[in-house]
Amino acid sequence: MSASPFSESSAAGIAAESGTTRAFTQSQALQARFHAAIPGGSHTYAKGDDQFPEFMPPYLVRGQGCRVWDVDGNEYVEYGMGLRSVTLGHAYAPVVQAAQKAMLDGVNLGRPTVLELEAAEDFLRTVQAGEMVKFAKNGSDVTTAAIKLARAATGRDLIAICADHPFFSTDDWFMGSTPVRAGVPNAVRELTLSFRYNDLSSVEALFLQHPRQIAALILEVEKDVPPVPGFLAGLRQLCDREGTVLIFDEIITGLRWHVGGAQAVHGVRPDLSTFGKALGNGFSIAALTGRRDLMELGGLLHDRERVFLLSTTYGAESHALAAMQAVLETYRREPVIAHMYEQGERLRLGLEQAARDQQVEDYFRVFGPACSLVYGTRDAEGKPSQPFRTLFLQETLRRGLLLPSLIISYAHKPADVDLTVERIHEALGVYRRALTDGVEVYLEGRPVKPVYRTHN
């Protein structure tokens, strides 16, 4: 790794502005070891070094609530929250304690446990998105299982994915539709079609081009842009007409938009749904749920050809199921979602005012529902900019903020949000100067890169 090109005087000036200094000496020393042992230096591409400023790669050692600490002892208010999987806060005691208690009775026994039944019934009763459920360890497993069920039920091979939603699975049926398609056979890639969000005509065009051939249509119910009136209901009608299985990916929206996912907010029920992330507050658990007649194809009580559905060694580990039950109980008892909306709106309004104060409101913008905010960065010409994103990350890291996105949790209190707005206000002052002087004057190292790219 090359040395930082930032001079001591310029770094000192920024430190004086924020009232704090942060060293990354130990983190920088660990980079080579990470890349020697782990392809890409991370087990999740979105957490990789190429997603953060080159000379400020914090390697974390612990988290508590909405704060995390790195190997150099730096403390951050965090807004990544385990890629949106942690809604209650890091190391949330009731969830951790439930997992610990369950582990004392064994984590993986040779027959189904009563805990598996109780967890399934708890999920179905609380989430109310289906008649049966099967658990797995990650979202890719359950979305792929949903696609398999749809193909088995319809006898069709083609599937349609929403092109405006960035990720559905690590499996070939989805990755073949991205630029990172190395290793995916062309024959598999050709089975995946795409449509546009909020554009019913694009879906109708697919059905006209491939009549009675599309097994499933999959999308996130909502992401940064809400569904226009009639869009989701129109999808439901088109899928019913064509005999196509409608799948809602609620991996992010479940227990963040609503306990029952964004489908409960918008009042449209799919045939199959997938849940994950917030379901375990960071513990590895995901769920496939939906209509009984579809789900039962993976069971024993039918005379159709059997689907080998989510038979995983670790799908029902006791500690993850117990963690999920503790999460669901917390949601029933406390106003988790209302809090995330309230504090997310506080954050949005604060950042919009900060951007106006610094005269960068046309270049730094906040998007999405209050419970799941993201930000966009633009250069002096108004074009989306990775260098300016990197500069923003750099300046917020200097000020004790870890901001790959703007994800609120139940652990973010008003004081945390106000502190965040104050420090981002400072960072946007640097952003404003960079718009005038050039981003290269202030940016340390190379810009961050898109996750989906063909070459490093």
PDB file of N, CA, C and O in Angstrom, residues 106-138:
ATOM      1  N   GLY A 106     -27.782 -27.161  22.516  1.00  0.00           N
ATOM      2  CA  GLY A 106     -27.313 -27.718  21.255  1.00  0.00           C
ATOM      3  C   GLY A 106     -27.782 -26.873  20.091  1.00  0.00           C
ATOM      4  O   GLY A 106     -28.932 -26.415  20.070  1.00  0.00           O
ATOM      5  N   VAL A 107     -26.911 -26.691  19.089  1.00  0.00           N
ATOM      6  CA  VAL A 107     -27.265 -25.793  17.995  1.00  0.00           C
ATOM      7  C   VAL A 107     -27.811 -26.520  16.771  1.00  0.00           C
ATOM      8  O   VAL A 107     -28.452 -25.914  15.917  1.00  0.00           O
ATOM      9  N   ASN A 108     -27.574 -27.845  16.682  1.00  0.00           N
ATOM     10  CA  ASN A 108     -27.964 -28.527  15.446  1.00  0.00           C
ATOM     11  C   ASN A 108     -28.155 -30.020  15.749  1.00  0.00           C
ATOM     12  O   ASN A 108     -27.196 -30.789  15.760  1.00  0.00           O
ATOM     13  N   LEU A 109     -29.394 -30.417  15.980  1.00  0.00           N
ATOM     14  CA  LEU A 109     -29.689 -31.793  16.365  1.00  0.00           C
ATOM     15  C   LEU A 109     -30.104 -32.632  15.162  1.00  0.00           C
ATOM     16  O   LEU A 109     -30.303 -32.109  14.062  1.00  0.00           O
ATOM     17  N   GLY A 110     -30.246 -33.934  15.361  1.00  0.00           N
ATOM     18  CA  GLY A 110     -30.458 -34.857  14.248  1.00  0.00           C
ATOM     19  C   GLY A 110     -31.888 -35.038  13.801  1.00  0.00           C
ATOM     20  O   GLY A 110     -32.164 -35.806  12.871  1.00  0.00           O
ATOM     21  N   ARG A 111     -32.823 -34.360  14.454  1.00  0.00           N
ATOM     22  CA  ARG A 111     -34.233 -34.350  14.067  1.00  0.00           C
ATOM     23  C   ARG A 111     -34.777 -32.944  14.313  1.00  0.00           C
ATOM     24  O   ARG A 111     -34.184 -32.164  15.056  1.00  0.00           O
ATOM     25  N   PRO A 112     -35.932 -32.614  13.705  1.00  0.00           N
ATOM     26  CA  PRO A 112     -36.491 -31.289  13.959  1.00  0.00           C
ATOM     27  C   PRO A 112     -36.738 -31.074  15.448  1.00  0.00           C
ATOM     28  O   PRO A 112     -37.164 -31.979  16.160  1.00  0.00           O
ATOM     29  N   THR A 113     -36.466 -29.860  15.899  1.00  0.00           N
ATOM     30  CA  THR A 113     -36.707 -29.517  17.301  1.00  0.00           C
ATOM     31  C   THR A 113     -38.045 -28.803  17.437  1.00  0.00           C
ATOM     32  O   THR A 113     -38.568 -28.238  16.473  1.00  0.00           O
ATOM     33  N   VAL A 114     -38.570 -28.819  18.632  1.00  0.00           N
ATOM     34  CA  VAL A 114     -39.800 -28.084  18.915  1.00  0.00           C
ATOM     35  C   VAL A 114     -39.592 -26.594  18.647  1.00  0.00           C
ATOM     36  O   VAL A 114     -40.520 -25.888  18.213  1.00  0.00           O
ATOM     37  N   LEU A 115     -38.374 -26.112  18.855  1.00  0.00           N
ATOM     38  CA  LEU A 115     -38.063 -24.709  18.576  1.00  0.00           C
ATOM     39  C   LEU A 115     -38.326 -24.368  17.109  1.00  0.00           C
ATOM     40  O   LEU A 115     -38.814 -23.274  16.798  1.00  0.00           O
ATOM     41  N   GLU A 116     -38.029 -25.299  16.199  1.00  0.00           N
ATOM     42  CA  GLU A 116     -38.280 -25.049  14.777  1.00  0.00           C
ATOM     43  C   GLU A 116     -39.760 -24.806  14.520  1.00  0.00           C
ATOM     44  O   GLU A 116     -40.143 -23.900  13.768  1.00  0.00           O
ATOM     45  N   LEU A 117     -40.611 -25.623  15.132  1.00  0.00           N
ATOM     46  CA  LEU A 117     -42.058 -25.463  14.971  1.00  0.00           C
ATOM     47  C   LEU A 117     -42.520 -24.148  15.575  1.00  0.00           C
ATOM     48  O   LEU A 117     -43.278 -23.381  14.951  1.00  0.00           O
ATOM     49  N   GLU A 118     -42.087 -23.876  16.793  1.00  0.00           N
ATOM     50  CA  GLU A 118     -42.510 -22.651  17.467  1.00  0.00           C
ATOM     51  C   GLU A 118     -42.047 -21.414  16.699  1.00  0.00           C
ATOM     52  O   GLU A 118     -42.794 -20.433  16.584  1.00  0.00           O
ATOM     53  N   ALA A 119     -40.824 -21.467  16.162  1.00  0.00           N
ATOM     54  CA  ALA A 119     -40.315 -20.329  15.393  1.00  0.00           C
ATOM     55  C   ALA A 119     -41.114 -20.135  14.109  1.00  0.00           C
ATOM     56  O   ALA A 119     -41.427 -19.008  13.715  1.00  0.00           O
ATOM     57  N   ALA A 120     -41.442 -21.234  13.431  1.00  0.00           N
ATOM     58  CA  ALA A 120     -42.228 -21.140  12.201  1.00  0.00           C
ATOM     59  C   ALA A 120     -43.618 -20.560  12.487  1.00  0.00           C
ATOM     60  O   ALA A 120     -44.096 -19.680  11.761  1.00  0.00           O
ATOM     61  N   GLU A 121     -44.269 -21.060  13.526  1.00  0.00           N
ATOM     62  CA  GLU A 121     -45.593 -20.545  13.873  1.00  0.00           C
ATOM     63  C   GLU A 121     -45.524 -19.081  14.293  1.00  0.00           C
ATOM     64  O   GLU A 121     -46.416 -18.282  13.964  1.00  0.00           O
ATOM     65  N   ASP A 122     -44.466 -18.725  15.014  1.00  0.00           N
ATOM     66  CA  ASP A 122     -44.275 -17.336  15.438  1.00  0.00           C
ATOM     67  C   ASP A 122     -44.113 -16.426  14.219  1.00  0.00           C
ATOM     68  O   ASP A 122     -44.730 -15.361  14.120  1.00  0.00           O
ATOM     69  N   PHE A 123     -43.289 -16.863  13.273  1.00  0.00           N
ATOM     70  CA  PHE A 123     -43.089 -16.079  12.047  1.00  0.00           C
ATOM     71  C   PHE A 123     -44.403 -15.900  11.295  1.00  0.00           C
ATOM     72  O   PHE A 123     -44.765 -14.789  10.905  1.00  0.00           O
ATOM     73  N   LEU A 124     -45.119 -16.998  11.058  1.00  0.00           N
ATOM     74  CA  LEU A 124     -46.359 -16.933  10.278  1.00  0.00           C
ATOM     75  C   LEU A 124     -47.407 -16.055  10.965  1.00  0.00           C
ATOM     76  O   LEU A 124     -48.106 -15.269  10.309  1.00  0.00           O
ATOM     77  N   ARG A 125     -47.495 -16.152  12.271  1.00  0.00           N
ATOM     78  CA  ARG A 125     -48.482 -15.380  13.031  1.00  0.00           C
ATOM     79  C   ARG A 125     -48.137 -13.888  13.045  1.00  0.00           C
ATOM     80  O   ARG A 125     -49.030 -13.029  12.948  1.00  0.00           O
ATOM     81  N   THR A 126     -46.861 -13.569  13.128  1.00  0.00           N
ATOM     82  CA  THR A 126     -46.442 -12.173  13.273  1.00  0.00           C
ATOM     83  C   THR A 126     -46.315 -11.468  11.931  1.00  0.00           C
ATOM     84  O   THR A 126     -46.800 -10.342  11.757  1.00  0.00           O
ATOM     85  N   VAL A 127     -45.677 -12.104  10.974  1.00  0.00           N
ATOM     86  CA  VAL A 127     -45.406 -11.471   9.686  1.00  0.00           C
ATOM     87  C   VAL A 127     -46.631 -11.495   8.774  1.00  0.00           C
ATOM     88  O   VAL A 127     -46.902 -10.542   8.046  1.00  0.00           O
ATOM     89  N   GLN A 128     -47.374 -12.597   8.805  1.00  0.00           N
ATOM     90  CA  GLN A 128     -48.631 -12.744   8.051  1.00  0.00           C
ATOM     91  C   GLN A 128     -48.447 -12.491   6.554  1.00  0.00           C
ATOM     92  O   GLN A 128     -49.239 -11.797   5.920  1.00  0.00           O
ATOM     93  N   ALA A 129     -47.396 -13.088   5.989  1.00  0.00           N
ATOM     94  CA  ALA A 129     -47.141 -12.944   4.556  1.00  0.00           C
ATOM     95  C   ALA A 129     -47.276 -14.266   3.810  1.00  0.00           C
ATOM     96  O   ALA A 129     -47.005 -14.318   2.615  1.00  0.00           O
ATOM     97  N   GLY A 130     -47.688 -15.324   4.508  1.00  0.00           N
ATOM     98  CA  GLY A 130     -47.819 -16.619   3.858  1.00  0.00           C
ATOM     99  C   GLY A 130     -48.433 -17.649   4.775  1.00  0.00           C
ATOM    100  O   GLY A 130     -48.628 -17.405   5.971  1.00  0.00           O
ATOM    101  N   GLU A 131     -48.695 -18.815   4.190  1.00  0.00           N
ATOM    102  CA  GLU A 131     -49.339 -19.893   4.942  1.00  0.00           C
ATOM    103  C   GLU A 131     -48.347 -20.933   5.447  1.00  0.00           C
ATOM    104  O   GLU A 131     -48.663 -21.712   6.352  1.00  0.00           O
ATOM    105  N   MET A 132     -47.170 -20.991   4.853  1.00  0.00           N
ATOM    106  CA  MET A 132     -46.109 -21.893   5.298  1.00  0.00           C
ATOM    107  C   MET A 132     -44.787 -21.141   5.184  1.00  0.00           C
ATOM    108  O   MET A 132     -44.688 -20.127   4.475  1.00  0.00           O
ATOM    109  N   VAL A 133     -43.782 -21.645   5.880  1.00  0.00           N
ATOM    110  CA  VAL A 133     -42.475 -20.979   5.846  1.00  0.00           C
ATOM    111  C   VAL A 133     -41.370 -22.017   5.906  1.00  0.00           C
ATOM    112  O   VAL A 133     -41.525 -23.088   6.508  1.00  0.00           O
ATOM    113  N   LYS A 134     -40.256 -21.708   5.239  1.00  0.00           N
ATOM    114  CA  LYS A 134     -39.029 -22.485   5.385  1.00  0.00           C
ATOM    115  C   LYS A 134     -37.876 -21.523   5.606  1.00  0.00           C
ATOM    116  O   LYS A 134     -37.758 -20.504   4.919  1.00  0.00           O
ATOM    117  N   PHE A 135     -37.029 -21.875   6.577  1.00  0.00           N
ATOM    118  CA  PHE A 135     -35.915 -21.012   6.943  1.00  0.00           C
ATOM    119  C   PHE A 135     -34.631 -21.436   6.238  1.00  0.00           C
ATOM    120  O   PHE A 135     -34.437 -22.608   5.903  1.00  0.00           O
ATOM    121  N   ALA A 136     -33.753 -20.458   6.037  1.00  0.00           N
ATOM    122  CA  ALA A 136     -32.423 -20.698   5.484  1.00  0.00           C
ATOM    123  C   ALA A 136     -31.475 -19.709   6.148  1.00  0.00           C
ATOM    124  O   ALA A 136     -31.852 -19.027   7.113  1.00  0.00           O
ATOM    125  N   LYS A 137     -30.260 -19.621   5.629  1.00  0.00           N
ATOM    126  CA  LYS A 137     -29.248 -18.788   6.280  1.00  0.00           C
ATOM    127  C   LYS A 137     -29.034 -17.431   5.622  1.00  0.00           C
ATOM    128  O   LYS A 137     -28.443 -16.548   6.221  1.00  0.00           O
ATOM    129  N   ASN A 138     -29.447 -17.265   4.357  1.00  0.00           N
ATOM    130  CA  ASN A 138     -29.227 -15.967   3.716  1.00  0.00           C
ATOM    131  C   ASN A 138     -30.274 -15.731   2.635  1.00  0.00           C
ATOM    132  O   ASN A 138     -30.967 -16.650   2.197  1.00  0.00           O
TER     133      ASN A 138
END
